[in-house]
CSV table of C-alpha atoms in Angstrom, one decimal:
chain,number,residue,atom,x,y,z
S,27,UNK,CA,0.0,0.0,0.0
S,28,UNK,CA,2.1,3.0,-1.5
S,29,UNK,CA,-0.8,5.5,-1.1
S,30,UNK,CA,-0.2,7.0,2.5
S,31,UNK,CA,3.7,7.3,1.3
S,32,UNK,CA,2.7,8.8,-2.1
S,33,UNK,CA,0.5,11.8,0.4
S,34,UNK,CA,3.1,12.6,2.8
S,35,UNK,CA,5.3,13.1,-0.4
S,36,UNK,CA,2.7,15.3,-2.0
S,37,UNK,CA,2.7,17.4,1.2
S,38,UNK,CA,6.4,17.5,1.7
S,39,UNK,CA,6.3,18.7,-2.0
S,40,UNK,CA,3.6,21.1,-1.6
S,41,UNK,CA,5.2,22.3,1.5
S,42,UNK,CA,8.6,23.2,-0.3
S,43,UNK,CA,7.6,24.4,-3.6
S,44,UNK,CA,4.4,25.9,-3.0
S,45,UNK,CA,6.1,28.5,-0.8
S,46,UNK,CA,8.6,29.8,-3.2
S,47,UNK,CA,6.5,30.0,-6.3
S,48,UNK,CA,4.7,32.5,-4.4
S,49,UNK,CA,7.2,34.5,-2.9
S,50,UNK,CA,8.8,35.1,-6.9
S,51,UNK,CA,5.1,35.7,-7.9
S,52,UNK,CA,4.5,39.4,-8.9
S,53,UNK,CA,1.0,39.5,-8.2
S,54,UNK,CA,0.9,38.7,-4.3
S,55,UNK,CA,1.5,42.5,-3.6
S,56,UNK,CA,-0.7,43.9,-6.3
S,57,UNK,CA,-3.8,41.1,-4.9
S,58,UNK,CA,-3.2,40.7,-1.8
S,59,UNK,CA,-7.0,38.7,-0.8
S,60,UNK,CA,-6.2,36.5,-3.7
S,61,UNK,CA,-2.8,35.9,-2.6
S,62,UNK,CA,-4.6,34.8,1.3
S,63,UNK,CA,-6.9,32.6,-0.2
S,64,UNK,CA,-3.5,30.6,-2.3
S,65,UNK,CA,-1.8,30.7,1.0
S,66,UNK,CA,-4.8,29.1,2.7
S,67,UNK,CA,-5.1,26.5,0.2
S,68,UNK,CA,-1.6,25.4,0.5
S,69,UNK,CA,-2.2,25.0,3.8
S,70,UNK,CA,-5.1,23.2,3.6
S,71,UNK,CA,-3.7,20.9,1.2
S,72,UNK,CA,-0.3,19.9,3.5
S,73,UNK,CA,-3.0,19.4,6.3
S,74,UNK,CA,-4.9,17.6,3.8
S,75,UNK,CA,-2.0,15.1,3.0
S,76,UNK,CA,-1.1,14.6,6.4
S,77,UNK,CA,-5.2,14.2,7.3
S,78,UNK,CA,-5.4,11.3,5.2
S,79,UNK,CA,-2.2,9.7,5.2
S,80,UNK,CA,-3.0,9.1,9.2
S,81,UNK,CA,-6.3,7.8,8.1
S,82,UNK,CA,-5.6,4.9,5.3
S,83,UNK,CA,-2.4,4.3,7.6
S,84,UNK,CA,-4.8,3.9,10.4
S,85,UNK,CA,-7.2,1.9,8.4
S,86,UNK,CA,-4.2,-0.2,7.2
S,87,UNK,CA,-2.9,-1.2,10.6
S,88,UNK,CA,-6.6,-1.4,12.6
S,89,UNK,CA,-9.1,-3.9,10.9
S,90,UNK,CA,-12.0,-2.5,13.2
S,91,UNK,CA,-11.0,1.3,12.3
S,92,UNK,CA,-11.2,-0.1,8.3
S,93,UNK,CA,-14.6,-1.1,8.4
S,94,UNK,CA,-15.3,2.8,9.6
S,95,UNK,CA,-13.3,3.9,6.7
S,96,UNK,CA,-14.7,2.5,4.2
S,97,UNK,CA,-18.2,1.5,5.4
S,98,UNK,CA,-20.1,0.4,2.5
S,99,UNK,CA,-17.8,0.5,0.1
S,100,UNK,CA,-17.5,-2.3,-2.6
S,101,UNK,CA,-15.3,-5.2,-1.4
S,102,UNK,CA,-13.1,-4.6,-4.8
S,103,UNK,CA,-12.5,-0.9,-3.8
S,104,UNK,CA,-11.1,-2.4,-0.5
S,105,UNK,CA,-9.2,-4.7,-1.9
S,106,UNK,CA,-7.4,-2.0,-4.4
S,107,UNK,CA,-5.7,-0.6,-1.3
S,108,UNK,CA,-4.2,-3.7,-0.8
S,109,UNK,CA,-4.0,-3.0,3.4
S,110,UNK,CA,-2.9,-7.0,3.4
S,111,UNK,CA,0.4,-6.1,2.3
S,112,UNK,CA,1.5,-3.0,4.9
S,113,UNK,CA,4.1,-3.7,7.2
S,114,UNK,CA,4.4,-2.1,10.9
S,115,UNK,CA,5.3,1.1,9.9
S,116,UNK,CA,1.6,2.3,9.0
S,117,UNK,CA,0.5,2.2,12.7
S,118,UNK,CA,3.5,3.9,13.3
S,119,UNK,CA,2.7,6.6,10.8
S,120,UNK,CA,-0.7,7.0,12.1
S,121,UNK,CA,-0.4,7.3,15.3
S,122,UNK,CA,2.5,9.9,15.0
S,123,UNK,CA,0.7,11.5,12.5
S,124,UNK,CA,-2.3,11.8,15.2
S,125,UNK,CA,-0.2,13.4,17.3
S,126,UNK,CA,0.7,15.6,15.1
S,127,UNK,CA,-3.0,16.9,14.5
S,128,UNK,CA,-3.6,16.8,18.5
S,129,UNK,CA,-0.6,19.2,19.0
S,130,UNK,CA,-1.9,21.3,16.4
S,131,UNK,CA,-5.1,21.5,18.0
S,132,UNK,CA,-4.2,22.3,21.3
S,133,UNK,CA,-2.1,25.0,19.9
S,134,UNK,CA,-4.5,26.8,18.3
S,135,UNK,CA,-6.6,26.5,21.7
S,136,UNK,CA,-3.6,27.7,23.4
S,137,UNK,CA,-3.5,30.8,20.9
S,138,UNK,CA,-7.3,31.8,21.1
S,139,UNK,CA,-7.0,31.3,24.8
S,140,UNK,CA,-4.4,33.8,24.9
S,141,UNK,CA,-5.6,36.0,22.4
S,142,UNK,CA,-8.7,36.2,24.2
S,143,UNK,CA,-7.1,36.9,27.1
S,144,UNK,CA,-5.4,40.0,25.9
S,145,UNK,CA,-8.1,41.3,24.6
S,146,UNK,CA,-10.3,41.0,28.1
S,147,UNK,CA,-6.9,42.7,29.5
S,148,UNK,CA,-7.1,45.7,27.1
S,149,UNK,CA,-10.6,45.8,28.0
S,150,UNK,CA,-10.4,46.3,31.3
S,151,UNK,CA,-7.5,48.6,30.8
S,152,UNK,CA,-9.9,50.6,28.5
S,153,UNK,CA,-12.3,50.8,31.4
S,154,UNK,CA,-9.7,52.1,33.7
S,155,UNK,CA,-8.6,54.2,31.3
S,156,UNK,CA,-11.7,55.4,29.4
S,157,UNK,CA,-14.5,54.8,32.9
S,158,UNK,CA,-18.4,55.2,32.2
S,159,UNK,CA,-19.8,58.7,32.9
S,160,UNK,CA,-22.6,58.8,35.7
S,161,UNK,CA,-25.6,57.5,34.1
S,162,UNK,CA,-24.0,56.0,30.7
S,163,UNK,CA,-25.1,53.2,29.8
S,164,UNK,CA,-22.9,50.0,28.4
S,165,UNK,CA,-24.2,50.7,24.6
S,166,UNK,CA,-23.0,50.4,21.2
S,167,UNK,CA,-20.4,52.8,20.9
S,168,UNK,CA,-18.0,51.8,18.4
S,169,UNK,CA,-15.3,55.3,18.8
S,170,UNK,CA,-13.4,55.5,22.1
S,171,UNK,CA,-11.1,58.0,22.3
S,172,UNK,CA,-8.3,58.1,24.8
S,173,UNK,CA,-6.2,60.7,26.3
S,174,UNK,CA,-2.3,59.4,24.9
S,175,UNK,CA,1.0,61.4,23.7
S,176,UNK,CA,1.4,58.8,21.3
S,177,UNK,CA,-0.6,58.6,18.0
S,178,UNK,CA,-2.2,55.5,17.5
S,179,UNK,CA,-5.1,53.3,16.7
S,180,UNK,CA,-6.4,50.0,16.8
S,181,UNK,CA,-9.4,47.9,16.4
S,182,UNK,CA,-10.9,46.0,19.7
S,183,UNK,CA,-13.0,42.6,18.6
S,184,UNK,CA,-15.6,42.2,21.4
S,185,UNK,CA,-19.3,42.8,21.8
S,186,UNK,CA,-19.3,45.8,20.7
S,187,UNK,CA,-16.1,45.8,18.9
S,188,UNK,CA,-14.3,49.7,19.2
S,189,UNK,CA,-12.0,51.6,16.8
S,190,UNK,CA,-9.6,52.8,20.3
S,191,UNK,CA,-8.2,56.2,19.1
S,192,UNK,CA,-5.8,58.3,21.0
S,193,UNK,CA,-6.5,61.9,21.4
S,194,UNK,CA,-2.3,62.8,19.4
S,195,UNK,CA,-4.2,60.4,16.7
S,196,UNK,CA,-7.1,62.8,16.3
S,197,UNK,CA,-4.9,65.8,16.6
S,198,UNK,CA,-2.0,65.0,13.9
S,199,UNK,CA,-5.5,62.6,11.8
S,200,UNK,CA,-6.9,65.4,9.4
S,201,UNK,CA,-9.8,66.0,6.9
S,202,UNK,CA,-11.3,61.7,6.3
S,203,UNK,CA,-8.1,60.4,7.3
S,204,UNK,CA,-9.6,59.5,10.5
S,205,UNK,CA,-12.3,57.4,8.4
S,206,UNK,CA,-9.8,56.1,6.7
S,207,UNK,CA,-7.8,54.1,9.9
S,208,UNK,CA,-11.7,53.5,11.2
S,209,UNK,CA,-12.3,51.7,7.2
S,210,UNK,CA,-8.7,50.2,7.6
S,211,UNK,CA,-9.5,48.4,11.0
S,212,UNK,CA,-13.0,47.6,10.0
S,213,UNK,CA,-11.5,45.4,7.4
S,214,UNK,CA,-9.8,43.3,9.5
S,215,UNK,CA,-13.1,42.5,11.0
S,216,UNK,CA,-15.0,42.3,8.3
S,217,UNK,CA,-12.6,39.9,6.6
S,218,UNK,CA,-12.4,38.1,10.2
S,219,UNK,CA,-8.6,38.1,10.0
S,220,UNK,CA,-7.7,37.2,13.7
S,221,UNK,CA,-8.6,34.0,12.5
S,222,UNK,CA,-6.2,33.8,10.2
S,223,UNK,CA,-3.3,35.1,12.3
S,224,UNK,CA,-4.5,32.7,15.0
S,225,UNK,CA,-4.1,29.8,12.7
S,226,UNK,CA,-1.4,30.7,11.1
S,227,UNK,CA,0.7,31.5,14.7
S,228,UNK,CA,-0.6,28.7,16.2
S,229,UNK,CA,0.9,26.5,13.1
S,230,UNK,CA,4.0,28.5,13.6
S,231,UNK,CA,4.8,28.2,16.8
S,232,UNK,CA,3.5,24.8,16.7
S,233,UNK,CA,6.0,23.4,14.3
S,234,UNK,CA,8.8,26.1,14.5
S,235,UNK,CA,11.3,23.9,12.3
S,236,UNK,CA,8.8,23.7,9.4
S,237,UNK,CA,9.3,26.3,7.2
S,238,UNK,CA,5.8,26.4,5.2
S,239,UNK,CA,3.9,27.1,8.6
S,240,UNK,CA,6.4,29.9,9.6
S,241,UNK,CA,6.6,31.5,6.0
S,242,UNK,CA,2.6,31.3,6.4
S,243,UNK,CA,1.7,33.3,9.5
S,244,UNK,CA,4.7,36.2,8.2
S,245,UNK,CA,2.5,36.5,5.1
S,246,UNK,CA,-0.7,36.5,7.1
S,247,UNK,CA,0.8,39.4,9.3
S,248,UNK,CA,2.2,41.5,5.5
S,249,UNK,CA,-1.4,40.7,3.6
S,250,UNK,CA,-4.1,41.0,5.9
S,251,UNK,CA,-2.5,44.7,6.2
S,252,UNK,CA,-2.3,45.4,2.0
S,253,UNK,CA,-5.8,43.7,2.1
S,254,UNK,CA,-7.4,46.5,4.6
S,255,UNK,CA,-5.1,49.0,2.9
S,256,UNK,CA,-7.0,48.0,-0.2
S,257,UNK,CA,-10.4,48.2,1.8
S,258,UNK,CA,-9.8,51.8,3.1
S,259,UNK,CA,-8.7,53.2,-0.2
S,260,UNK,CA,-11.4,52.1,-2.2
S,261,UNK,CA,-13.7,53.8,0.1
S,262,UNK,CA,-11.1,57.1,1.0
S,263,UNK,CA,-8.4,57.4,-1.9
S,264,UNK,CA,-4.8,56.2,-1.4
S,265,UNK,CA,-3.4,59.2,-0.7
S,266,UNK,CA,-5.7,59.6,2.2
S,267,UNK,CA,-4.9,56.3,3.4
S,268,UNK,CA,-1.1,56.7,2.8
S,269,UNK,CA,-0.8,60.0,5.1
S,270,UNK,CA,-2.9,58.2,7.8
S,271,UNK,CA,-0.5,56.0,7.9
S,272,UNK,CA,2.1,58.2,7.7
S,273,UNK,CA,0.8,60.5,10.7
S,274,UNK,CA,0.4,57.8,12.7
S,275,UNK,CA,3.7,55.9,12.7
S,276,UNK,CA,6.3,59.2,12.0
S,277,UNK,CA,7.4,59.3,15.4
S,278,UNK,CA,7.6,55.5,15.5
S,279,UNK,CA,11.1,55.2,13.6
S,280,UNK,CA,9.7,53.5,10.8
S,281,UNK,CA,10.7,55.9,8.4
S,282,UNK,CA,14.2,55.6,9.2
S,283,UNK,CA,17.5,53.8,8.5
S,284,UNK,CA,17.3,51.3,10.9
S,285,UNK,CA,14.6,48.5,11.0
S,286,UNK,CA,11.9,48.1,13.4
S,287,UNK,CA,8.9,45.5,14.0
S,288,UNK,CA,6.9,48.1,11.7
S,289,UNK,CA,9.3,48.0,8.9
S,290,UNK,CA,6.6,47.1,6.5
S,291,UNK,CA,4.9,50.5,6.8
S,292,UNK,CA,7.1,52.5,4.6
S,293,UNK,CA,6.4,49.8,1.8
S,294,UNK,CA,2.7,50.1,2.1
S,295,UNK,CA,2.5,54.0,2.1
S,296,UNK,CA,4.9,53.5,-1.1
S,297,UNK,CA,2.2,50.8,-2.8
S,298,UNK,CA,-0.2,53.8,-2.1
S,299,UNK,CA,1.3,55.8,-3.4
S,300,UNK,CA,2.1,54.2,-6.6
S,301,UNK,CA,-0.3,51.5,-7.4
S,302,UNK,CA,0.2,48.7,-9.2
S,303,UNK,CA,-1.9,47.4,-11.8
S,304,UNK,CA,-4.2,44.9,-10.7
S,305,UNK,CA,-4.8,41.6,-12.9
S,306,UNK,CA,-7.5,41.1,-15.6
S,307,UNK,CA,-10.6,39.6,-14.4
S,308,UNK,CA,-9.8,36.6,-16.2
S,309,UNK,CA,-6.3,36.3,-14.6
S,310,UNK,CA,-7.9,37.0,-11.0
S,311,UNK,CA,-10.4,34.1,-12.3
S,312,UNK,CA,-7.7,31.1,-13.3
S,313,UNK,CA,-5.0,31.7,-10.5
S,314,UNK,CA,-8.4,31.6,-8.1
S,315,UNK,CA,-9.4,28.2,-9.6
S,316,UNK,CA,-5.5,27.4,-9.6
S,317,UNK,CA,-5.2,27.5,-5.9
S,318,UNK,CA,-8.4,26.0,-5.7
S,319,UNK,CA,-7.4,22.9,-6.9
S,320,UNK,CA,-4.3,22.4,-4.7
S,321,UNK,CA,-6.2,21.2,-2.1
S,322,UNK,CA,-8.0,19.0,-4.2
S,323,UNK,CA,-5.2,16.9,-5.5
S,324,UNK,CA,-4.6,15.1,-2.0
S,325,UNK,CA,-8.2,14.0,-2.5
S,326,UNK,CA,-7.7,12.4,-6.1
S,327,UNK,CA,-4.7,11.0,-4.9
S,328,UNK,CA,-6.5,9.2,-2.1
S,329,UNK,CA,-9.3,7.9,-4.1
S,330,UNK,CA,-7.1,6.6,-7.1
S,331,UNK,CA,-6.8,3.2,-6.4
S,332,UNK,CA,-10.8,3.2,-5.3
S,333,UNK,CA,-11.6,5.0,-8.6
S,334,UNK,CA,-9.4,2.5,-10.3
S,335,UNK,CA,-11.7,-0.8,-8.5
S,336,UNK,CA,-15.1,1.2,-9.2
S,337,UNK,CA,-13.7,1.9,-13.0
């Protein structure tokens, strides 16, 4: 039985190559929500291969867990996985394989956990810093604004979710540039990316010595921001957009020589400011269908030798 070797190859394959022909791709920068949805799908489709290599492995080595597997399935399309022939290494496989997928889970548990812990901590801090009035009541209101030297902004999931914005924001923010950051940050929850940067850490940090997961949260981090760039200029023009950001991370050093965690800010204000050309509909259309696909292939590759019986 050569299929649960032939996945794990696929992923390991996917998992090398997939990475790099993005990062030479010229159209990442100038699509940035297409370029999320190819990095979800490679992704999904090294999961994918490691998903069902576990399970035929499991199905191989467990007679009980085979009749789950396969349930109703023609006695030929059994057969054509040929599970009489495996050797000890498939319970092996699929047991460390299971592990695998438990550690991932509890990671991502571990990252909403802490994630959501922050946020009640920022919360609270909010309330200390930003207290009810006499009489207010706990309603909607999705604009706090907080006394602060520093310019800054950010968006505060919750029930309500808040655009927090300091009061050196609001004075250096000028003409819509304020309804720019609130359309930028609105984005981000439309678009429900602290999802996506939950998975992706939780991946990360997960399996720090494999390089697809890492490469996958840093893009998560650089395209979730183009993507609500994208969002917030449709709505406010890029040169609104650009100077927001501008005004709010001048005094933050990221404008200078030397690097700093916002490095990546001077290269959005320049995609701003000179836009790229986005790709054709049609273009948008095949690489779309294209990454579509990668996920799919583990599947074929899985059902072969059943297709194969059934055929």
């Amino acid at each position: 039985m050569m299929v649960p070797a032939v996945l794990l190859l696929l992923g390991a394959l996917t998992a090398v190559a997939a990475p790099r022909l993005l990062g030479r791709a010229d159209w990442t920068d100038r699509e940035p929500v297409l370029a999320l949805w190819a990095w979800q799908c490679v992704v999904a489709s090294v999961l994918l291969c490691c998903a069902l290599s576990m399970t035929l492995s499991a199905a191989a080595a467990w007679q009980g867990l085979r009749g789950h597997v396969f349930g109703t399935a023609p006695r030929a399309v059994v057969e054509a996985y040929a599970f009489g022939t495996t050797g000890p290494w498939a319970a092996t496989t699929a047991v460390a394989l299971a592990c695998g997928g438990l550690w991932s889970a509890a990671m991502l548990v571990r990252e909403v956990v802490r994630a959501r812990a922050r946020r009640r901590l920022r919360r609270a801090e909010l309330l200390v810093r930003a207290p009810r009035l006499p009489g207010e009541e706990p309603g909607g209101e999705r604009l706090v604004v907080l006394e602060g030297e520093r310019p800054d902004a950010w968006w505060l999931p919750g029930t309500p979710p808040r655009l927090v914005v300091t009061t050196a924001a609001l004075r250096r923010l000028k003409g819509r540039q304020l309804d720019a950051v609130l359309a930028h940050e609105q984005g981000h929850a439309q678009a429900r990316h602290d999802w996506l940067l939950h998975c992706s850490a939780a991946l990360a940090d997960g399996f720090p010595r494999v390089p697809v997961f890492a490469a996958f949260r840093d893009e998560m981090h650089r395209l979730v921001e183009l993507s609500a760039d994208d969002m917030a200029s449709r709505r406010f023009g890029r040169l609104t957009t650009a100077l927001a950001l501008v005004e709010l991370n001048e005094d933050r050093g990221v404008f200078g020589p030397c690097p700093t965690p916002q490095a990546q800010v001077p290269q959005r204000v320049h995609r701003l400011l000179t836009p790229p050309d986005r790709l054709t509909a049609a273009r948008r259309l095949r690489l779309t269908a294209a990454a579509s696909l990668v996920p799919v292939i583990p599947v074929l590759v899985a059902l072969v030798p059943g297709l194969r019986a059934l055929g």
